[in-house]
Amino acid sequence: MSKRVAVAAANWKMNKTIAEAKAYMAELAEARADIAGEAEVIIFAPFTMLMKVARGAEAAKAGVGGQDMYWKASGAYTGEVSVPMLKDAGCTHVLVGHSERRGRFGVPEPELAGDLGKVFGDTDASCNIKVKVALEGGLIPCLCVGETLAEREAGQADPIIAAQLEAGLKDVSAEQVAGMLLAYEPVWSIGTGKVCDPDEAQRICGMIRATVAKLYDQPTADAVRVLYGGSMKADNVVGLLAKADIDGGLVGGASLKVADFKPIIAACAAS
Ligand code: 13P
């Protein structure tokens, strides 16, 4: 099996000002200089500050990603941002199908009951279009999958994740999948402080890789990077990265300060 370079991906979600993003990137560049070993760092930032993040990305040795996208290149789609626009802003990556974009929140959002929940409307079908259009447009998508607590308790985690993958990767070539990122983010673990047990995270990430092998072939499955996301932080990252099928982290809360994110990058570089 080829050695996969580990990925430390920051998902800032709806946080930071442009000035804070600029300061973060300068601090990240300093932090990177202290870390020996190879790790890929990606910053998924809000649209408003992508240009600023991209400006600091070379010094920080980081990729830059949008947190969502629309699949049309341009047109009458008020409020949406396209792949060419993300590229224009300096992006290399884009998140697709984060559970929050699918309207599935780790911390319950009672305010979103009923019709309001439709604000976050990604489905497996929309994720599939986004993955294909991102790839065609030259961005690397990070496709997120994962089960809710109710789905886990009903014993449905594995089939739901396999179905999310199969639908999300429909008509995507083996070569394209090999260069993508997949992220296992158990919804119940996001923003809750309840990290998934490393053995269980490994079991699911192994199942994700096996699903890619079944849909494609073993070399493709061996090449794709599978990240874990959900309450990852300095004190649990090493145990997670020690697992054979976990190739990095997609980090929310613990990515917002360089001081918290640096040990996660260092763990990736050491893994
Ligand atoms: P937390 O690290 O805050 O749990 O968020 C994980 C996540 O959703 C990253 O995309």
mmCIF file of C-alpha atoms and ligand atoms in Angstrom:
data_model
loop_
_atom_site.group_PDB
_atom_site.id
_atom_site.type_symbol
_atom_site.label_atom_id
_atom_site.label_comp_id
_atom_site.label_asym_id
_atom_site.label_seq_id
_atom_site.Cartn_x
_atom_site.Cartn_y
_atom_site.Cartn_z
ATOM 1 C CA MET A 1 0.000 0.000 0.000
ATOM 2 C CA SER A 2 1.316 3.432 -0.906
ATOM 3 C CA LYS A 3 1.988 5.813 1.948
ATOM 4 C CA ARG A 4 -0.732 8.411 2.158
ATOM 5 C CA VAL A 5 0.198 11.926 3.279
ATOM 6 C CA ALA A 6 -1.989 12.864 6.252
ATOM 7 C CA VAL A 7 -4.321 15.839 5.988
ATOM 8 C CA ALA A 8 -5.086 18.401 8.680
ATOM 9 C CA ALA A 9 -8.143 20.252 7.400
ATOM 10 C CA ALA A 10 -9.617 23.221 9.249
ATOM 11 C CA ASN A 11 -13.315 23.928 8.823
ATOM 12 C CA TRP A 12 -13.839 27.389 10.242
ATOM 13 C CA LYS A 13 -17.601 27.148 9.605
ATOM 14 C CA MET A 14 -19.280 30.565 10.179
ATOM 15 C CA ASN A 15 -16.476 32.160 12.151
ATOM 16 C CA LYS A 16 -13.868 34.930 11.823
ATOM 17 C CA THR A 17 -13.512 38.375 10.316
ATOM 18 C CA ILE A 18 -11.214 39.124 7.396
ATOM 19 C CA ALA A 19 -8.698 40.694 9.786
ATOM 20 C CA GLU A 20 -8.765 37.586 11.981
ATOM 21 C CA ALA A 21 -8.238 35.364 8.949
ATOM 22 C CA LYS A 22 -5.199 37.386 7.906
ATOM 23 C CA ALA A 23 -3.685 37.194 11.397
ATOM 24 C CA TYR A 24 -4.385 33.443 11.571
ATOM 25 C CA MET A 25 -2.600 32.768 8.276
ATOM 26 C CA ALA A 26 0.490 34.691 9.441
ATOM 27 C CA GLU A 27 0.492 32.709 12.696
ATOM 28 C CA LEU A 28 -0.020 29.463 10.794
ATOM 29 C CA ALA A 29 3.035 30.199 8.622
ATOM 30 C CA GLU A 30 5.129 30.542 11.789
ATOM 31 C CA ALA A 31 3.671 27.356 13.244
ATOM 32 C CA ARG A 32 4.346 25.397 10.057
ATOM 33 C CA ALA A 33 8.014 26.381 10.219
ATOM 34 C CA ASP A 34 8.287 24.537 13.572
ATOM 35 C CA ILE A 35 6.755 21.286 12.318
ATOM 36 C CA ALA A 36 9.006 18.656 10.779
ATOM 37 C CA GLY A 37 7.551 15.947 8.554
ATOM 38 C CA GLU A 38 4.992 16.044 5.817
ATOM 39 C CA ALA A 39 1.361 17.000 6.330
ATOM 40 C CA GLU A 40 -1.174 18.564 4.012
ATOM 41 C CA VAL A 41 -3.017 21.495 5.568
ATOM 42 C CA ILE A 42 -6.256 22.864 4.116
ATOM 43 C CA ILE A 43 -8.255 25.820 5.411
ATOM 44 C CA PHE A 44 -11.977 25.723 4.602
ATOM 45 C CA ALA A 45 -12.971 29.331 5.224
ATOM 46 C CA PRO A 46 -16.132 31.422 4.781
ATOM 47 C CA PHE A 47 -16.511 32.940 1.302
ATOM 48 C CA THR A 48 -15.937 36.499 2.525
ATOM 49 C CA MET A 49 -12.340 35.820 3.537
ATOM 50 C CA LEU A 50 -11.197 33.236 0.991
ATOM 51 C CA MET A 51 -9.068 35.744 -0.903
ATOM 52 C CA LYS A 52 -7.316 36.783 2.277
ATOM 53 C CA VAL A 53 -6.691 33.165 3.268
ATOM 54 C CA ALA A 54 -5.397 32.403 -0.230
ATOM 55 C CA ARG A 55 -2.987 35.319 0.012
ATOM 56 C CA GLY A 56 -1.410 33.766 3.108
ATOM 57 C CA ALA A 57 -1.593 30.182 1.870
ATOM 58 C CA GLU A 58 1.786 29.864 0.214
ATOM 59 C CA ALA A 59 3.723 30.990 3.291
ATOM 60 C CA ALA A 60 1.574 28.711 5.456
ATOM 61 C CA LYS A 61 1.940 25.809 2.985
ATOM 62 C CA ALA A 62 -1.830 25.390 2.979
ATOM 63 C CA GLY A 63 -4.581 24.584 0.536
ATOM 64 C CA VAL A 64 -7.670 26.779 0.580
ATOM 65 C CA GLY A 65 -11.245 25.615 0.307
ATOM 66 C CA GLY A 66 -14.789 26.912 0.147
ATOM 67 C CA GLN A 67 -17.310 25.321 2.511
ATOM 68 C CA ASP A 68 -19.905 24.769 -0.226
ATOM 69 C CA MET A 69 -20.525 25.565 -3.906
ATOM 70 C CA TYR A 70 -23.221 25.646 -6.538
ATOM 71 C CA TRP A 71 -22.789 23.593 -9.698
ATOM 72 C CA LYS A 72 -23.639 26.210 -12.328
ATOM 73 C CA ALA A 73 -20.751 28.408 -13.446
ATOM 74 C CA SER A 74 -22.786 31.626 -13.397
ATOM 75 C CA GLY A 75 -26.336 32.879 -13.737
ATOM 76 C CA ALA A 76 -29.448 33.846 -11.824
ATOM 77 C CA TYR A 77 -28.691 31.933 -8.608
ATOM 78 C CA THR A 78 -28.885 34.595 -5.934
ATOM 79 C CA GLY A 79 -26.660 33.902 -2.983
ATOM 80 C CA GLU A 80 -24.737 31.035 -4.558
ATOM 81 C CA VAL A 81 -21.002 30.765 -5.303
ATOM 82 C CA SER A 82 -19.667 28.752 -8.250
ATOM 83 C CA VAL A 83 -16.547 26.687 -8.826
ATOM 84 C CA PRO A 84 -14.978 29.294 -11.181
ATOM 85 C CA MET A 85 -15.628 31.920 -8.485
ATOM 86 C CA LEU A 86 -13.928 29.774 -5.840
ATOM 87 C CA LYS A 87 -10.973 29.214 -8.167
ATOM 88 C CA ASP A 88 -10.845 32.941 -8.867
ATOM 89 C CA ALA A 89 -10.645 33.567 -5.112
ATOM 90 C CA GLY A 90 -7.657 31.210 -4.873
ATOM 91 C CA CYS A 91 -9.313 27.955 -3.799
ATOM 92 C CA THR A 92 -7.814 24.531 -4.366
ATOM 93 C CA HIS A 93 -10.510 22.549 -2.520
ATOM 94 C CA VAL A 94 -14.201 22.596 -1.645
ATOM 95 C CA LEU A 95 -16.265 20.852 1.025
ATOM 96 C CA VAL A 96 -19.250 18.943 -0.329
ATOM 97 C CA GLY A 97 -22.143 17.647 1.726
ATOM 98 C CA HIS A 98 -21.021 18.668 5.182
ATOM 99 C CA SER A 99 -23.744 17.431 7.529
ATOM 100 C CA GLU A 100 -24.613 21.022 8.412
ATOM 101 C CA ARG A 101 -25.232 21.736 4.701
ATOM 102 C CA ARG A 102 -27.455 18.642 4.679
ATOM 103 C CA GLY A 103 -29.437 20.129 7.600
ATOM 104 C CA ARG A 104 -28.103 17.528 10.054
ATOM 105 C CA PHE A 105 -26.686 19.134 13.185
ATOM 106 C CA GLY A 106 -24.664 17.514 15.970
ATOM 107 C CA VAL A 107 -26.018 20.080 18.401
ATOM 108 C CA PRO A 108 -29.818 20.184 17.902
ATOM 109 C CA GLU A 109 -31.143 23.376 16.323
ATOM 110 C CA PRO A 110 -34.788 23.630 17.516
ATOM 111 C CA GLU A 111 -35.090 26.909 15.632
ATOM 112 C CA LEU A 112 -34.805 24.959 12.366
ATOM 113 C CA ALA A 113 -37.878 22.793 12.968
ATOM 114 C CA GLY A 114 -40.339 22.567 10.092
ATOM 115 C CA ASP A 115 -39.868 24.615 6.951
ATOM 116 C CA LEU A 116 -36.868 26.552 8.234
ATOM 117 C CA GLY A 117 -34.808 23.367 8.128
ATOM 118 C CA LYS A 118 -35.004 23.444 4.345
ATOM 119 C CA VAL A 119 -32.538 26.343 4.384
ATOM 120 C CA PHE A 120 -29.827 23.653 4.492
ATOM 121 C CA GLY A 121 -30.929 21.423 1.677
ATOM 122 C CA ASP A 122 -28.039 19.285 0.402
ATOM 123 C CA THR A 123 -29.003 15.734 -0.570
ATOM 124 C CA ASP A 124 -26.954 12.809 -1.861
ATOM 125 C CA ALA A 125 -28.038 13.796 -5.375
ATOM 126 C CA SER A 126 -26.948 17.432 -5.026
ATOM 127 C CA CYS A 127 -23.674 16.295 -3.448
ATOM 128 C CA ASN A 128 -23.021 14.055 -6.438
ATOM 129 C CA ILE A 129 -23.473 16.932 -8.899
ATOM 130 C CA LYS A 130 -21.260 19.155 -6.755
ATOM 131 C CA VAL A 131 -18.488 16.527 -6.581
ATOM 132 C CA LYS A 132 -18.495 16.072 -10.361
ATOM 133 C CA VAL A 133 -18.592 19.795 -11.150
ATOM 134 C CA ALA A 134 -15.869 20.572 -8.609
ATOM 135 C CA LEU A 135 -13.606 17.940 -10.185
ATOM 136 C CA GLU A 136 -14.353 19.116 -13.726
ATOM 137 C CA GLY A 137 -13.587 22.677 -12.630
ATOM 138 C CA GLY A 138 -10.234 21.754 -11.087
ATOM 139 C CA LEU A 139 -11.106 21.808 -7.387
ATOM 140 C CA ILE A 140 -10.514 18.857 -5.086
ATOM 141 C CA PRO A 141 -13.755 18.004 -3.313
ATOM 142 C CA CYS A 142 -13.898 16.703 0.232
ATOM 143 C CA LEU A 143 -17.114 14.668 0.361
ATOM 144 C CA CYS A 144 -18.505 14.369 3.880
ATOM 145 C CA VAL A 145 -20.548 11.404 5.067
ATOM 146 C CA GLY A 146 -21.817 10.275 8.452
ATOM 147 C CA GLU A 147 -24.762 9.108 10.516
ATOM 148 C CA THR A 148 -26.944 10.842 13.093
ATOM 149 C CA LEU A 149 -27.331 9.473 16.618
ATOM 150 C CA ALA A 150 -30.801 8.117 15.803
ATOM 151 C CA GLU A 151 -29.420 6.319 12.735
ATOM 152 C CA ARG A 152 -26.566 4.864 14.804
ATOM 153 C CA GLU A 153 -28.911 3.686 17.545
ATOM 154 C CA ALA A 154 -31.104 2.045 14.898
ATOM 155 C CA GLY A 155 -28.049 0.091 13.649
ATOM 156 C CA GLN A 156 -28.154 1.968 10.354
ATOM 157 C CA ALA A 157 -24.770 3.741 10.392
ATOM 158 C CA ASP A 158 -22.989 1.416 7.960
ATOM 159 C CA PRO A 159 -25.678 1.181 5.266
ATOM 160 C CA ILE A 160 -26.376 4.922 5.434
ATOM 161 C CA ILE A 161 -22.695 5.810 5.007
ATOM 162 C CA ALA A 162 -22.261 3.278 2.196
ATOM 163 C CA ALA A 163 -25.333 4.720 0.457
ATOM 164 C CA GLN A 164 -24.053 8.300 0.879
ATOM 165 C CA LEU A 165 -20.781 7.244 -0.747
ATOM 166 C CA GLU A 166 -22.332 5.284 -3.558
ATOM 167 C CA ALA A 167 -24.734 8.112 -4.445
ATOM 168 C CA GLY A 168 -22.177 10.873 -3.898
ATOM 169 C CA LEU A 169 -19.576 9.204 -6.129
ATOM 170 C CA LYS A 170 -21.938 8.117 -8.915
ATOM 171 C CA ASP A 171 -20.288 8.591 -12.331
ATOM 172 C CA VAL A 172 -17.038 9.819 -10.761
ATOM 173 C CA SER A 173 -14.019 8.023 -12.240
ATOM 174 C CA ALA A 174 -11.547 5.923 -10.268
ATOM 175 C CA GLU A 175 -8.764 8.363 -11.107
ATOM 176 C CA GLN A 176 -10.837 11.262 -9.778
ATOM 177 C CA VAL A 177 -11.793 9.433 -6.585
ATOM 178 C CA ALA A 178 -8.155 8.552 -5.910
ATOM 179 C CA GLY A 179 -7.330 12.268 -5.725
ATOM 180 C CA MET A 180 -10.333 13.231 -3.598
ATOM 181 C CA LEU A 181 -10.821 13.475 0.121
ATOM 182 C CA LEU A 182 -13.558 11.628 1.972
ATOM 183 C CA ALA A 183 -14.517 12.662 5.486
ATOM 184 C CA TYR A 184 -16.300 10.496 8.026
ATOM 185 C CA GLU A 185 -18.097 12.871 10.348
ATOM 186 C CA PRO A 186 -20.518 11.201 12.774
ATOM 187 C CA VAL A 187 -23.144 13.913 13.191
ATOM 188 C CA TRP A 188 -23.550 13.195 16.910
ATOM 189 C CA SER A 189 -19.869 13.956 17.454
ATOM 190 C CA ILE A 190 -19.780 17.352 15.715
ATOM 191 C CA GLY A 191 -19.455 20.245 18.123
ATOM 192 C CA THR A 192 -20.556 18.062 21.029
ATOM 193 C CA GLY A 193 -17.185 17.144 22.575
ATOM 194 C CA LYS A 194 -18.166 13.462 22.131
ATOM 195 C CA VAL A 195 -15.346 12.099 19.986
ATOM 196 C CA CYS A 196 -15.948 8.762 18.308
ATOM 197 C CA ASP A 197 -14.012 5.927 19.911
ATOM 198 C CA PRO A 198 -10.874 5.395 17.754
ATOM 199 C CA ASP A 199 -11.644 1.701 17.199
ATOM 200 C CA GLU A 200 -15.125 2.549 15.964
ATOM 201 C CA ALA A 201 -13.840 5.466 13.849
ATOM 202 C CA GLN A 202 -11.327 3.025 12.323
ATOM 203 C CA ARG A 203 -14.041 0.452 11.702
ATOM 204 C CA ILE A 204 -16.147 2.996 9.797
ATOM 205 C CA CYS A 205 -13.189 4.532 7.917
ATOM 206 C CA GLY A 206 -12.133 0.988 6.957
ATOM 207 C CA MET A 207 -15.676 0.341 5.769
ATOM 208 C CA ILE A 208 -15.514 3.560 3.705
ATOM 209 C CA ARG A 209 -12.264 2.371 2.090
ATOM 210 C CA ALA A 210 -13.749 -1.076 1.475
ATOM 211 C CA THR A 211 -16.770 0.563 -0.149
ATOM 212 C CA VAL A 212 -14.444 2.485 -2.490
ATOM 213 C CA ALA A 213 -12.666 -0.793 -3.284
ATOM 214 C CA LYS A 214 -16.021 -2.399 -4.065
ATOM 215 C CA LEU A 215 -17.223 0.536 -6.210
ATOM 216 C CA TYR A 216 -13.823 0.899 -7.962
ATOM 217 C CA ASP A 217 -10.740 -1.181 -7.182
ATOM 218 C CA GLN A 218 -8.134 -1.698 -4.462
ATOM 219 C CA PRO A 219 -5.527 0.792 -5.808
ATOM 220 C CA THR A 220 -8.180 3.542 -5.791
ATOM 221 C CA ALA A 221 -9.200 2.619 -2.245
ATOM 222 C CA ASP A 222 -5.543 2.600 -1.176
ATOM 223 C CA ALA A 223 -4.969 6.066 -2.658
ATOM 224 C CA VAL A 224 -7.987 8.007 -1.382
ATOM 225 C CA ARG A 225 -7.518 9.873 1.902
ATOM 226 C CA VAL A 226 -10.224 9.268 4.509
ATOM 227 C CA LEU A 227 -10.430 11.885 7.253
ATOM 228 C CA TYR A 228 -12.197 11.712 10.600
ATOM 229 C CA GLY A 229 -14.145 14.739 11.848
ATOM 230 C CA GLY A 230 -16.049 15.331 15.073
ATOM 231 C CA SER A 231 -14.635 16.898 18.255
ATOM 232 C CA MET A 232 -11.057 16.148 17.172
ATOM 233 C CA LYS A 233 -8.508 17.957 19.295
ATOM 234 C CA ALA A 234 -4.930 17.779 20.553
ATOM 235 C CA ASP A 235 -5.664 15.199 23.235
ATOM 236 C CA ASN A 236 -7.448 12.676 20.983
ATOM 237 C CA VAL A 237 -5.798 13.176 17.579
ATOM 238 C CA VAL A 238 -2.871 10.794 18.108
ATOM 239 C CA GLY A 239 -5.117 7.849 18.997
ATOM 240 C CA LEU A 240 -7.263 8.463 15.928
ATOM 241 C CA LEU A 241 -4.352 8.915 13.510
ATOM 242 C CA ALA A 242 -2.716 5.723 14.778
ATOM 243 C CA LYS A 243 -5.485 3.817 13.010
ATOM 244 C CA ALA A 244 -4.677 2.333 9.627
ATOM 245 C CA ASP A 245 -7.568 3.838 7.693
ATOM 246 C CA ILE A 246 -7.682 7.314 9.261
ATOM 247 C CA ASP A 247 -5.582 9.658 7.135
ATOM 248 C CA GLY A 248 -6.197 12.929 8.920
ATOM 249 C CA GLY A 249 -8.827 15.160 10.436
ATOM 250 C CA LEU A 250 -11.526 17.610 9.423
ATOM 251 C CA VAL A 251 -11.483 19.885 12.427
ATOM 252 C CA GLY A 252 -14.057 22.461 13.474
ATOM 253 C CA GLY A 253 -13.746 24.047 16.918
ATOM 254 C CA ALA A 254 -10.109 23.063 17.470
ATOM 255 C CA SER A 255 -9.058 24.655 14.167
ATOM 256 C CA LEU A 256 -10.116 28.179 15.087
ATOM 257 C CA LYS A 257 -6.953 29.020 17.008
ATOM 258 C CA VAL A 258 -3.530 28.163 15.585
ATOM 259 C CA ALA A 259 -2.430 27.142 19.089
ATOM 260 C CA ASP A 260 -5.094 24.413 19.098
ATOM 261 C CA PHE A 261 -4.665 23.395 15.443
ATOM 262 C CA LYS A 262 -0.857 23.207 15.513
ATOM 263 C CA PRO A 263 -0.676 19.965 17.561
ATOM 264 C CA ILE A 264 -3.150 18.402 15.138
ATOM 265 C CA ILE A 265 -0.948 19.366 12.177
ATOM 266 C CA ALA A 266 2.090 18.051 14.057
ATOM 267 C CA ALA A 267 0.319 14.747 14.739
ATOM 268 C CA CYS A 268 -0.515 14.447 11.036
ATOM 269 C CA ALA A 269 3.105 15.155 10.118
ATOM 270 C CA ALA A 270 4.277 12.496 12.587
ATOM 271 C CA SER A 271 1.778 9.844 11.520
HETATM 272 P P1 13P B 1 -15.952 19.978 15.536
HETATM 273 O O1 13P B 1 -14.482 19.670 15.414
HETATM 274 O O2 13P B 1 -16.210 21.374 16.077
HETATM 275 O O3 13P B 1 -16.696 18.909 16.262
HETATM 276 O O4 13P B 1 -16.521 20.020 14.040
HETATM 277 C C1 13P B 1 -16.233 18.972 13.173
HETATM 278 C C2 13P B 1 -16.692 19.332 11.828
HETATM 279 O O5 13P B 1 -17.881 19.387 11.547
HETATM 280 C C3 13P B 1 -15.674 19.639 10.830
HETATM 281 O O6 13P B 1 -16.224 19.754 9.553
#
